[in-house]
Coordinates of C-alpha atoms and ligand atoms in Angstrom, one line a residue:
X1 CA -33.8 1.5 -18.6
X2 CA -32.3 4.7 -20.2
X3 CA -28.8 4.4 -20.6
X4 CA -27.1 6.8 -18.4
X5 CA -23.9 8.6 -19.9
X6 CA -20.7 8.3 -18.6
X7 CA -19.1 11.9 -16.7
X8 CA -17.7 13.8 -19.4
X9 CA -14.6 13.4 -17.0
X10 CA -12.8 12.0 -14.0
X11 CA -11.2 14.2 -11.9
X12 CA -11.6 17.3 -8.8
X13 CA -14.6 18.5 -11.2
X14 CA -16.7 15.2 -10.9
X15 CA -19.7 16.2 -8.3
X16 CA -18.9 14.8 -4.8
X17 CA -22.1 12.7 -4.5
X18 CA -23.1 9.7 -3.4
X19 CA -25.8 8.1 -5.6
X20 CA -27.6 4.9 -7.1
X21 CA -29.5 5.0 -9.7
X22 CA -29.7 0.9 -10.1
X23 CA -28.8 -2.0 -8.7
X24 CA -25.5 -3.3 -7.8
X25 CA -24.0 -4.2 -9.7
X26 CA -25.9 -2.4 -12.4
X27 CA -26.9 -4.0 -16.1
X28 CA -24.0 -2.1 -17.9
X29 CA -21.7 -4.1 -15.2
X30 CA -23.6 -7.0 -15.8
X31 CA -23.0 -7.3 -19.8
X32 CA -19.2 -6.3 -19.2
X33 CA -19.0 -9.0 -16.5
X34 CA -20.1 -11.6 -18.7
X35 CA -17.7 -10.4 -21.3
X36 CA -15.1 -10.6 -18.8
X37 CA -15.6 -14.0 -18.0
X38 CA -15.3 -14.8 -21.8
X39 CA -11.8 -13.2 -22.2
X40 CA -10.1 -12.9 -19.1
X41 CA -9.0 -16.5 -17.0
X42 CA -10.0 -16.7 -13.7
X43 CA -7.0 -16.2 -11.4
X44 CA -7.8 -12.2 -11.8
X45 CA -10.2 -11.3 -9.5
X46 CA -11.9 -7.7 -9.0
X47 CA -12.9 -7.2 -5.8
X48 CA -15.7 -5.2 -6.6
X49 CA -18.8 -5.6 -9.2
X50 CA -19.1 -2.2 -10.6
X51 CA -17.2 -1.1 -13.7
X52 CA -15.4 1.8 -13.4
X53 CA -16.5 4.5 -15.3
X54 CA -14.7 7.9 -13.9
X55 CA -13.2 8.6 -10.8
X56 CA -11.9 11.7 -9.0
X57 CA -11.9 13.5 -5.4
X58 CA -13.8 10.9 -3.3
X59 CA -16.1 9.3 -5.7
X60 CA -15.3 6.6 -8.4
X61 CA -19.0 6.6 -10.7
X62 CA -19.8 3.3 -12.4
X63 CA -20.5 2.6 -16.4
X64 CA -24.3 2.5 -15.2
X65 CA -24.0 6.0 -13.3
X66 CA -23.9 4.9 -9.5
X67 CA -21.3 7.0 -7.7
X68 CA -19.7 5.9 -4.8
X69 CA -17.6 7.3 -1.8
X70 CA -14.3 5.6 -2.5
X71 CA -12.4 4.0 1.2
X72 CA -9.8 2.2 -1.3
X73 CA -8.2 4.7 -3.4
X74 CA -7.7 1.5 -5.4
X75 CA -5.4 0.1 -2.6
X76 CA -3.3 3.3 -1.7
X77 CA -2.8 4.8 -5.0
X78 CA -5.0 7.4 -6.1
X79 CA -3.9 9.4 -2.6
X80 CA -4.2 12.9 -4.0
X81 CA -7.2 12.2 -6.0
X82 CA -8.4 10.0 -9.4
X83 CA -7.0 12.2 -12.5
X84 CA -5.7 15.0 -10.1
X85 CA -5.2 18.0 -12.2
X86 CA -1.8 18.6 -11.6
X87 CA -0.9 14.6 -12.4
X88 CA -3.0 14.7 -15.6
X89 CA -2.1 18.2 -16.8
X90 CA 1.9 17.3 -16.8
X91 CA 1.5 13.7 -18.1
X92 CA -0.5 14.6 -20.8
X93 CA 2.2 17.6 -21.5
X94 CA 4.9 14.9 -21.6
X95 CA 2.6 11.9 -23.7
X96 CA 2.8 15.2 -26.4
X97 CA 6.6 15.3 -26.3
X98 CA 7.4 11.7 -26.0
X99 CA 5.8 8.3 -24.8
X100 CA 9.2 6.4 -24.2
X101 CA 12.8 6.2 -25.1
X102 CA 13.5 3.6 -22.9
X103 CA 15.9 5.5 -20.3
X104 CA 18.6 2.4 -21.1
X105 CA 18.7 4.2 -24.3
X106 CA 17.9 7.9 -24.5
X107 CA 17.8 9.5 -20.7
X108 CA 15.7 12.5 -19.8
X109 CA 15.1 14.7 -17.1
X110 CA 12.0 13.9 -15.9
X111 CA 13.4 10.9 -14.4
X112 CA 16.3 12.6 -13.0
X113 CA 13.7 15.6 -11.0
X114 CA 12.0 12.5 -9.7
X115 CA 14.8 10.6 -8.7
X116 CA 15.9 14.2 -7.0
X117 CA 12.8 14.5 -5.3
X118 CA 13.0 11.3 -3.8
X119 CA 16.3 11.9 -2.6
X120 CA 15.3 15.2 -0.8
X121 CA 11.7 13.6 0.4
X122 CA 13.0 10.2 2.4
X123 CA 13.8 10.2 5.3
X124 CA 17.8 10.1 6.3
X125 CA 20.2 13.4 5.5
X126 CA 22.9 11.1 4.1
X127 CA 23.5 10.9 0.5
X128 CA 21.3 9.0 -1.4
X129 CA 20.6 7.8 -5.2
X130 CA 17.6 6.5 -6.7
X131 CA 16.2 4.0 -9.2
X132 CA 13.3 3.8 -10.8
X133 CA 10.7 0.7 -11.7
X134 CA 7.6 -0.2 -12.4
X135 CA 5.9 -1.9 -10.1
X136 CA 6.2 -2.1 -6.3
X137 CA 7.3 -6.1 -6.3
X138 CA 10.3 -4.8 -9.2
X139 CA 11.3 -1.7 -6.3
X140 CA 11.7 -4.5 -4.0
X141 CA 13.2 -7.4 -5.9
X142 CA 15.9 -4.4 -7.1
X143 CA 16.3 -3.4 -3.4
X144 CA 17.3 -7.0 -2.8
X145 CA 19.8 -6.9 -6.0
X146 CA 21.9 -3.6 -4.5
X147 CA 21.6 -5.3 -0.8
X148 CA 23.2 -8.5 -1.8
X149 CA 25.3 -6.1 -4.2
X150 CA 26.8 -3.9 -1.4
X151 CA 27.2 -6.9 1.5
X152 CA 28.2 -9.6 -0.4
X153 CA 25.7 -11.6 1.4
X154 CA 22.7 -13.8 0.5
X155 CA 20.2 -13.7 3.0
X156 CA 17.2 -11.5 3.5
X157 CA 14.8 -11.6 6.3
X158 CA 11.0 -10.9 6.1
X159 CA 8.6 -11.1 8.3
X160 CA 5.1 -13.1 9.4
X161 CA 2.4 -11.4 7.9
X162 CA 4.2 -9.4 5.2
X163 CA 3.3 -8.9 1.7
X164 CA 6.0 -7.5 -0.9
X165 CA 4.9 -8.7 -4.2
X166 CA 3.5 -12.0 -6.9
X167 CA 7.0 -12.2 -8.7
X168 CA 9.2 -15.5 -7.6
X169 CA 11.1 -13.6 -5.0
X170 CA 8.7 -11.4 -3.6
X171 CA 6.4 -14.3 -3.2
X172 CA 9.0 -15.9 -1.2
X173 CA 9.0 -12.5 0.6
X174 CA 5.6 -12.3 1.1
X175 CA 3.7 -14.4 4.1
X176 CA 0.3 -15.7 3.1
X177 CA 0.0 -18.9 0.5
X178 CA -3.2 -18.7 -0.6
X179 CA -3.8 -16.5 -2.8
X180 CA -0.5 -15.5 -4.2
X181 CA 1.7 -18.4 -3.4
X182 CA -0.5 -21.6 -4.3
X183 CA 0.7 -23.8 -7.0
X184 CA 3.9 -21.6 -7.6
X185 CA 6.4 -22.9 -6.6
X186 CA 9.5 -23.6 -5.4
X187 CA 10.5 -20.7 -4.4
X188 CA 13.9 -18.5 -3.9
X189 CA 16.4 -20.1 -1.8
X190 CA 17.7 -17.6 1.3
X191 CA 14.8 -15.7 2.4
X192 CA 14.2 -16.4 6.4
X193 CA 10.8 -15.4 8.2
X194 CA 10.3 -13.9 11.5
X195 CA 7.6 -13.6 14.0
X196 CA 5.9 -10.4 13.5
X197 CA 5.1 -8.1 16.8
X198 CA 1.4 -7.7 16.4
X199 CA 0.1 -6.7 19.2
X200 CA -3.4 -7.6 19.3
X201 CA -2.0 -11.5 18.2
X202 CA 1.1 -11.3 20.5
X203 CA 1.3 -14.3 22.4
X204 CA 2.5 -12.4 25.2
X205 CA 0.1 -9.6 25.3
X206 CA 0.4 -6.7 23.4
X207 CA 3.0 -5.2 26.0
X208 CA 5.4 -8.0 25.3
X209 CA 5.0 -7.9 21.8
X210 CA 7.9 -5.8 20.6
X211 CA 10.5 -7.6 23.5
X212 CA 9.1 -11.3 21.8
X213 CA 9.4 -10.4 18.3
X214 CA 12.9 -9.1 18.8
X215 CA 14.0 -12.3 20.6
X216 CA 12.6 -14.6 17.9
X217 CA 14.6 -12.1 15.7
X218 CA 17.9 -12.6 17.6
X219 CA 17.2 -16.3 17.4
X220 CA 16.5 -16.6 13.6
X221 CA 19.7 -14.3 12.6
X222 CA 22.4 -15.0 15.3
X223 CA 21.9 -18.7 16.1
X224 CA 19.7 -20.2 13.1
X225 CA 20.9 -18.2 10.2
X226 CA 24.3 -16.3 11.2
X227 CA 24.0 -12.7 11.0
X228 CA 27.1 -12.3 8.6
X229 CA 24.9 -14.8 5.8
X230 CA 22.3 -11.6 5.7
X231 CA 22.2 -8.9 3.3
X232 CA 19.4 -7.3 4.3
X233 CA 15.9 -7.2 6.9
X234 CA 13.0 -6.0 5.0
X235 CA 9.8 -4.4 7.0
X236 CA 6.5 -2.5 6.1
X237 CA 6.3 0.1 8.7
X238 CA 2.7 -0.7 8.8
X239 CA 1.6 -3.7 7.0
X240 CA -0.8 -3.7 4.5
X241 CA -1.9 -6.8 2.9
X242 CA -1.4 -8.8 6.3
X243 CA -3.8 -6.7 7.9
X244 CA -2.7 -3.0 8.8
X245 CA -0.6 -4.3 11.2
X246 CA 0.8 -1.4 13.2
X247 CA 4.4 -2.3 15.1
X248 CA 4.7 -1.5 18.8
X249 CA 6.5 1.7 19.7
X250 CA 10.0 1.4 19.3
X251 CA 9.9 -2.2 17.5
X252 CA 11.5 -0.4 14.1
X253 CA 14.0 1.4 15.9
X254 CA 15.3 -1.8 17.5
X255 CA 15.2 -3.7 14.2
X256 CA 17.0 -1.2 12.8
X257 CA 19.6 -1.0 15.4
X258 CA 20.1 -4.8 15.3
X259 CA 20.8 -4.3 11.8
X260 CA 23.2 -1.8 11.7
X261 CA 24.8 -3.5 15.0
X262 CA 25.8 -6.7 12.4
X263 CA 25.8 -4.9 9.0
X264 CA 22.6 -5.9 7.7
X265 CA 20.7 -3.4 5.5
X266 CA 17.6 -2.2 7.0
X267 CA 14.8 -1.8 3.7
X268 CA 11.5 -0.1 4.6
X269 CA 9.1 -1.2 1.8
X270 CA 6.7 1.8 2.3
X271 CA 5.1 0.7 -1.2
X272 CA 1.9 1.1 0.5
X273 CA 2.4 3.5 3.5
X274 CA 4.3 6.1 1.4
X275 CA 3.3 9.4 0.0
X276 CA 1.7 11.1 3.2
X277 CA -0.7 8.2 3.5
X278 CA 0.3 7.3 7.3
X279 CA 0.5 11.4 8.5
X280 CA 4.1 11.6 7.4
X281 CA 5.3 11.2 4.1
X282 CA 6.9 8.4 4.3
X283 CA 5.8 6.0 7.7
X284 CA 9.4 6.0 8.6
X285 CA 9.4 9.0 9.9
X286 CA 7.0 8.7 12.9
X287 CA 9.9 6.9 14.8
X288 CA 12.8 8.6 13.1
X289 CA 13.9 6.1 11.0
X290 CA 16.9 6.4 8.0
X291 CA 16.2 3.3 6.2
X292 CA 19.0 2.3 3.8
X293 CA 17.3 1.6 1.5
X294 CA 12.9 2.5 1.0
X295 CA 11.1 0.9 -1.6
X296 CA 8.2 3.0 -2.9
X297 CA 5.0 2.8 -5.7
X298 CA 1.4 2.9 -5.4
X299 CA 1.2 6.8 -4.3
X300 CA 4.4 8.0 -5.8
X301 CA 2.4 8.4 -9.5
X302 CA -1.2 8.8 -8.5
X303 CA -1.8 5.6 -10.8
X304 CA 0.4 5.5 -13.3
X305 CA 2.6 2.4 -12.7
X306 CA 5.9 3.8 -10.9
X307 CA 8.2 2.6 -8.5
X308 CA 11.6 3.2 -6.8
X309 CA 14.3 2.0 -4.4
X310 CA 16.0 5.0 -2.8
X311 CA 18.8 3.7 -0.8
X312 CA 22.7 5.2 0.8
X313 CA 24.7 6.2 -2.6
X314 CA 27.4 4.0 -1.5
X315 CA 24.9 1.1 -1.4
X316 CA 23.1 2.0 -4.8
X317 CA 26.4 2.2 -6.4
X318 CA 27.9 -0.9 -5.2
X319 CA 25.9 -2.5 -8.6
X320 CA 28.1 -2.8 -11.5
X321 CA 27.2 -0.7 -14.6
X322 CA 24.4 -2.3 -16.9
X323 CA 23.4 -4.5 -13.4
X324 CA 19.7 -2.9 -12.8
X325 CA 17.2 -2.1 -15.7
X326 CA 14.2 -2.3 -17.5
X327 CA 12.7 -1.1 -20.5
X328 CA 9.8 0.9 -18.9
X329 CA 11.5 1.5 -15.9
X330 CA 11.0 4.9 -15.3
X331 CA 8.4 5.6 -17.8
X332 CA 8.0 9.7 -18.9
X333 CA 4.6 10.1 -18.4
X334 CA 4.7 8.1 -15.0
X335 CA 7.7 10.7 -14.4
X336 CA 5.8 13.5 -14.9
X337 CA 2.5 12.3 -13.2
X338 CA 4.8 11.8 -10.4
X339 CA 6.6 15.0 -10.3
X340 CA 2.4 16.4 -10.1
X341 CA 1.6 14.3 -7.0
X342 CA 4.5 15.6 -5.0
X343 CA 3.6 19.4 -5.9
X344 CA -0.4 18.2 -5.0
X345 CA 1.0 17.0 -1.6
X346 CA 3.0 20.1 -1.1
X347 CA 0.8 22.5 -2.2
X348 CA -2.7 20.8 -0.6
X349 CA -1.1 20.0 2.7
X350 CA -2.0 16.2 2.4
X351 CA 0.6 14.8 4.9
X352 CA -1.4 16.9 7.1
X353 CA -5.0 16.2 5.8
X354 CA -3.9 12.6 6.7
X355 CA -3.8 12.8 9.8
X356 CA -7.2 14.7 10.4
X357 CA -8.6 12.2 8.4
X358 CA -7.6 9.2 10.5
X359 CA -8.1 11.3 13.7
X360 CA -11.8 11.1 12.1
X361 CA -11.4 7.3 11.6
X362 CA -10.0 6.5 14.8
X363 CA -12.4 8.4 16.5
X364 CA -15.9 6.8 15.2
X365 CA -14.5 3.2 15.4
X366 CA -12.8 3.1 18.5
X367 CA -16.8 4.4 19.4
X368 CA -18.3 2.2 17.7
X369 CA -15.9 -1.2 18.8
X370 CA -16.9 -0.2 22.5
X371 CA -20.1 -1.1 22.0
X372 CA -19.8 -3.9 19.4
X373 CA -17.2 -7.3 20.7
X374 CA -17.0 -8.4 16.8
X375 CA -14.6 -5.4 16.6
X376 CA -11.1 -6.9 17.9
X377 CA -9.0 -4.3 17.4
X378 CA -9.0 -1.2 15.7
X379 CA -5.8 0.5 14.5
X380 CA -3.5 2.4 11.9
X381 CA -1.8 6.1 11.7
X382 CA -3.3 9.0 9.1
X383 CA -5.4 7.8 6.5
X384 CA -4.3 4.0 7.0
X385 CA -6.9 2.8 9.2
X386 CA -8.4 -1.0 9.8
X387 CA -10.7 -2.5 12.4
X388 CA -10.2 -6.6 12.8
X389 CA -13.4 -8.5 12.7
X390 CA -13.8 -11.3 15.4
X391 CA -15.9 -13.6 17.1
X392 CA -17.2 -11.6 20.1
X393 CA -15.3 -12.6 23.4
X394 CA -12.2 -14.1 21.2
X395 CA -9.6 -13.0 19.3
X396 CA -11.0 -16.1 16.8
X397 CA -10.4 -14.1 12.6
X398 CA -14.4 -13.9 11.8
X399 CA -14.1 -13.0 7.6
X400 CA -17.8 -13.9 7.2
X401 CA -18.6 -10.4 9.0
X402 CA -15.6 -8.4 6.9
X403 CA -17.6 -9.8 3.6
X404 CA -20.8 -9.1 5.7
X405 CA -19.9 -5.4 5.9
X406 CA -18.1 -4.8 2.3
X407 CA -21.7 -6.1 1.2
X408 CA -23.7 -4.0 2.8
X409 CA -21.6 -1.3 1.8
X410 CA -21.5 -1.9 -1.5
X411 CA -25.1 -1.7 -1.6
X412 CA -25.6 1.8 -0.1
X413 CA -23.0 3.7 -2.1
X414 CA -19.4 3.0 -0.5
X415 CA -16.7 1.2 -1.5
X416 CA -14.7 -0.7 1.3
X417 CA -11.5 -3.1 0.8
X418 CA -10.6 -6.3 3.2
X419 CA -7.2 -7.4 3.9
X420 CA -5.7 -9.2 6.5
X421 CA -3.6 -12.9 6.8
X422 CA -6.9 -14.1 8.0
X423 CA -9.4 -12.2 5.6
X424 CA -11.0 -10.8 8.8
X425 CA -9.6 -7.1 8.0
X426 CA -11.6 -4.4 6.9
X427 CA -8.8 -1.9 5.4
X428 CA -9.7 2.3 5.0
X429 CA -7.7 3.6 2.7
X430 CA -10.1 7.3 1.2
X431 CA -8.3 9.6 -1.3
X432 CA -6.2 12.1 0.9
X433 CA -8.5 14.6 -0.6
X434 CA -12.1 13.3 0.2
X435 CA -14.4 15.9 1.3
X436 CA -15.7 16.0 4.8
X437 CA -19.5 15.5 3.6
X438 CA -18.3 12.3 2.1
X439 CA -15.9 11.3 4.8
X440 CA -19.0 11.9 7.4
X441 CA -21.4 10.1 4.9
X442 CA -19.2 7.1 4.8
X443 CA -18.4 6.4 8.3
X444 CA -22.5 7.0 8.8
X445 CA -22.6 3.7 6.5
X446 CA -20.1 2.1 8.3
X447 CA -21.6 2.4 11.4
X448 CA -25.1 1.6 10.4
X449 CA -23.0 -1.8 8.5
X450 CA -21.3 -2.7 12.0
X451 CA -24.4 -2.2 13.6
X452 CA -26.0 -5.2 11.4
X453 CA -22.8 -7.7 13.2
Ligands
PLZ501 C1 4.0 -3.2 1.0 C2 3.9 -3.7 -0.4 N1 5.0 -4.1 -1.1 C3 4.9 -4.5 -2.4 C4 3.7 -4.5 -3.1 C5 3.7 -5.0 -4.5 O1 3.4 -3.8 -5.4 P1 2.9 -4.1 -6.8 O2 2.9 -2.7 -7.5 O3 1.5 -4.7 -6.7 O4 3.8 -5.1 -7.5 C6 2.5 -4.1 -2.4 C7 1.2 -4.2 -3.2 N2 0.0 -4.3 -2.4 C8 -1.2 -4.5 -3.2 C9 -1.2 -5.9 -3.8 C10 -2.5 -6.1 -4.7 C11 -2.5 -7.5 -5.2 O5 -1.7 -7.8 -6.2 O6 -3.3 -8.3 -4.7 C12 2.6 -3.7 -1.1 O7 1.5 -3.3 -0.4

């Protein structure tokens, strides 16, 4: 077997192509998988065999050479592209100036233009402030910080089905045990869960979906909890992990009208749909939300690890001085990668490109589930798409077809991601700018994979 050299870069330049030129995985993913298992423990799963070698427009290419259409964007992050010129061209610029000062220490103005632009990007034309973090579970355990801060109240509310993060109070946050609950805890004190309205689950139909999540809401808050013991209601406009579940129509506006109704904070923790990837730029939007506060990350630095809670100024600077930090938080070259995915969504349209792309999506599945009853549901907004896998003439989770399909996938060149409370989610998340031979090549794979169900 010759050994097949890596691209000589990642990137808008790598060829668009889908192509294998071994097995999968390959040998090269082979030794490194064995090497893995010698250094790395267990609990850290990949979800895929291959190696990454380079990445960039659609594809991600292997360390034995396969190249692969990319549906995962490595779960929502690589939006405008793996090594997008603009994000590598100004971090690189700032890694020559400086690496870190720790913005505790000595501030600089790349995190100030990115705090800016978050501020003029979210929705809401009140004033705002923003902090910056690491990671998407930090942007939402810090949301929770300046919620309690500004209401003097300990409660927050989450939902069934939600996923905010694996540090102790996001997992308390988050929904679903197994995998990233399991043998952790106890848990945070204060955080109440709610029935989600998911319509193709609703007890009630999908049509009364919104009307019973609201009541259980009203229940949970006004008679369990007391409404004056919450700081703050915390929703993914869509959510991710638990399955690309879309709300009803007008569910969001409600909740955030019973919030403001009895001085709750209403978060959005658009971690995942952010950054054009729902057909807005942030999911809020499509039903005119103002959040008071929105966590964001994934997106924001087209892979460098950057996060932020952008919330009302008056709630932001109810914290104390010295109360919120970090000693990455805010990292310069995450700044600047940042500050080059914004101008890439600006300048290449992407919010737009989103939404052609899921029109495309939406299209071929909702095709394909009329003739195919292991397809439940098929739903999402832009380029956040998911079909739910089922056991044909119920609504019974069927997981075995979701790791049927990634399989199959795998196998011919594409790279699919699952999600879902019940594992029975197949999740479509391509870079925002895939070309159309690629999208068109994929969803022929997809449909050829469905069609072995
Ligand atoms: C809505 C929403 N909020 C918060 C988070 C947490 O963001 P971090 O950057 O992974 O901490 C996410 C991260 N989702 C991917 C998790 C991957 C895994 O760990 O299995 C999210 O989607």
């Amino acid at each position: 077997m010759s050994v097949v050299e890596a691209p000589a870069a990642g990137g808008p330049q790598l060829e668009q192509v889908r192509r294998l030129v071994t097995a999968i995985p390959g040998p090269r993913s082979l030794e490194l998988a064995a090497r893995r298992a010698q250094a790395l423990p267990a609990g850290i799963v990949s979800g895929q065999p291959v190696f990454a070698a380079a990445a960039g427009g659609g594809v991600l290419v292997d360390v034995d050479g396969n190249s692969f259409i990319d549906f995962g964007s490595g779960i929502a992050v690589t939006s405008v592209g793996n090594s997008a010129s603009r994000v590598v061209e100004r971090a690189v610029e700032q890694l020559r100036q400086f690496t870190h000062t720790c913005f505790l220490v000595n501030p600089y103005e790349g995190y100030v233009e990115v705090c800016e632009a978050l501020n003029r990007l979210t929705p809401g034309d009140h004033v705002k402030r923003t902090a910056l973090f690491n990671s998407g579970a930090e942007a939402v355990e810090n949301a929770v910080k300046y919620a309690r801060a500004a209401t003097g109240r300990p409660g927050v509310v989450v939902f069934d089905h939600a996923y905010h993060g694996r540090t102790l109070l996001t997992m308390a946050m988050t929904a679903k045990n197994n995998p990233y609950k399991k043998d952790f805890g106890p848990f945070t004190a204060e955080v109440h869960r709610a029935p989600m309205a998911y319509p193709f689950r609703a007890p009630g139909g999908r049509e009364r979906a919104a009307e019973q999540a609201m009541a259980a809401l009203r229940d949970l808050v006004d008679v369990q909890v007391g409404a004056d013991q919450i700081a703050c209601v915390v929703i993914e406009p869509i959510q991710g992990e638990g399955g690309f579940i879309v709300p009803p129509e007008g569910f969001l506006p409600a909740v955030a009208e019973f919030c403001r109704e009895r001085g709750i904070l209403f978060v959005a923790d658009e971690v995942q749909t952010g950054f054009a990837r729902t057909g807005d730029m942030f999911a809020s939007e499509h039903e005119g939300l103002a959040p008071d506060l929105i966590t964001t990350a994934k997106g924001l630095a087209g892979g460098l690890p950057l996060a932020a809670v952008t919330g009302r100024a008056e709630i932001m600077d109810a914290v104390h001085p010295g109360g919120i930090g970090g000693t990455y938080s805010g990292n310069p070259a995450a700044c600047a990668a940042a500050l080059g995915v914004i101008e890439t969504i600006e300048a290449e349209g992407l919010v737009e490109r989103a939404r052609v792309i899921g029109d495309r999506f939406l299209a071929r599945l909702t095709g394909i589930a009329d003739g195919n009853p292991v397809i439940g549901d098929v739903r999402g907004r832009g380029a956040m798409i998911a079909v739910e896998l089922v056991r044909p003439g119920t609504t019974e989770p069927d997981p075995a077809a979701v790791a049927q399909v990634i399989r199959y996938c795998q196998e011919r060149g594409l790279l699919v991601l699952s999600a879902g409370t019940y594992g029975n989610v197949l999740r479509f998340l391509p870079p925002l700018v895939m070309p159309e031979h690629l999208l068109a090549e994929g969803l022929d794979i997809l449909t050829e994979a469905f069609a072995t169900l």
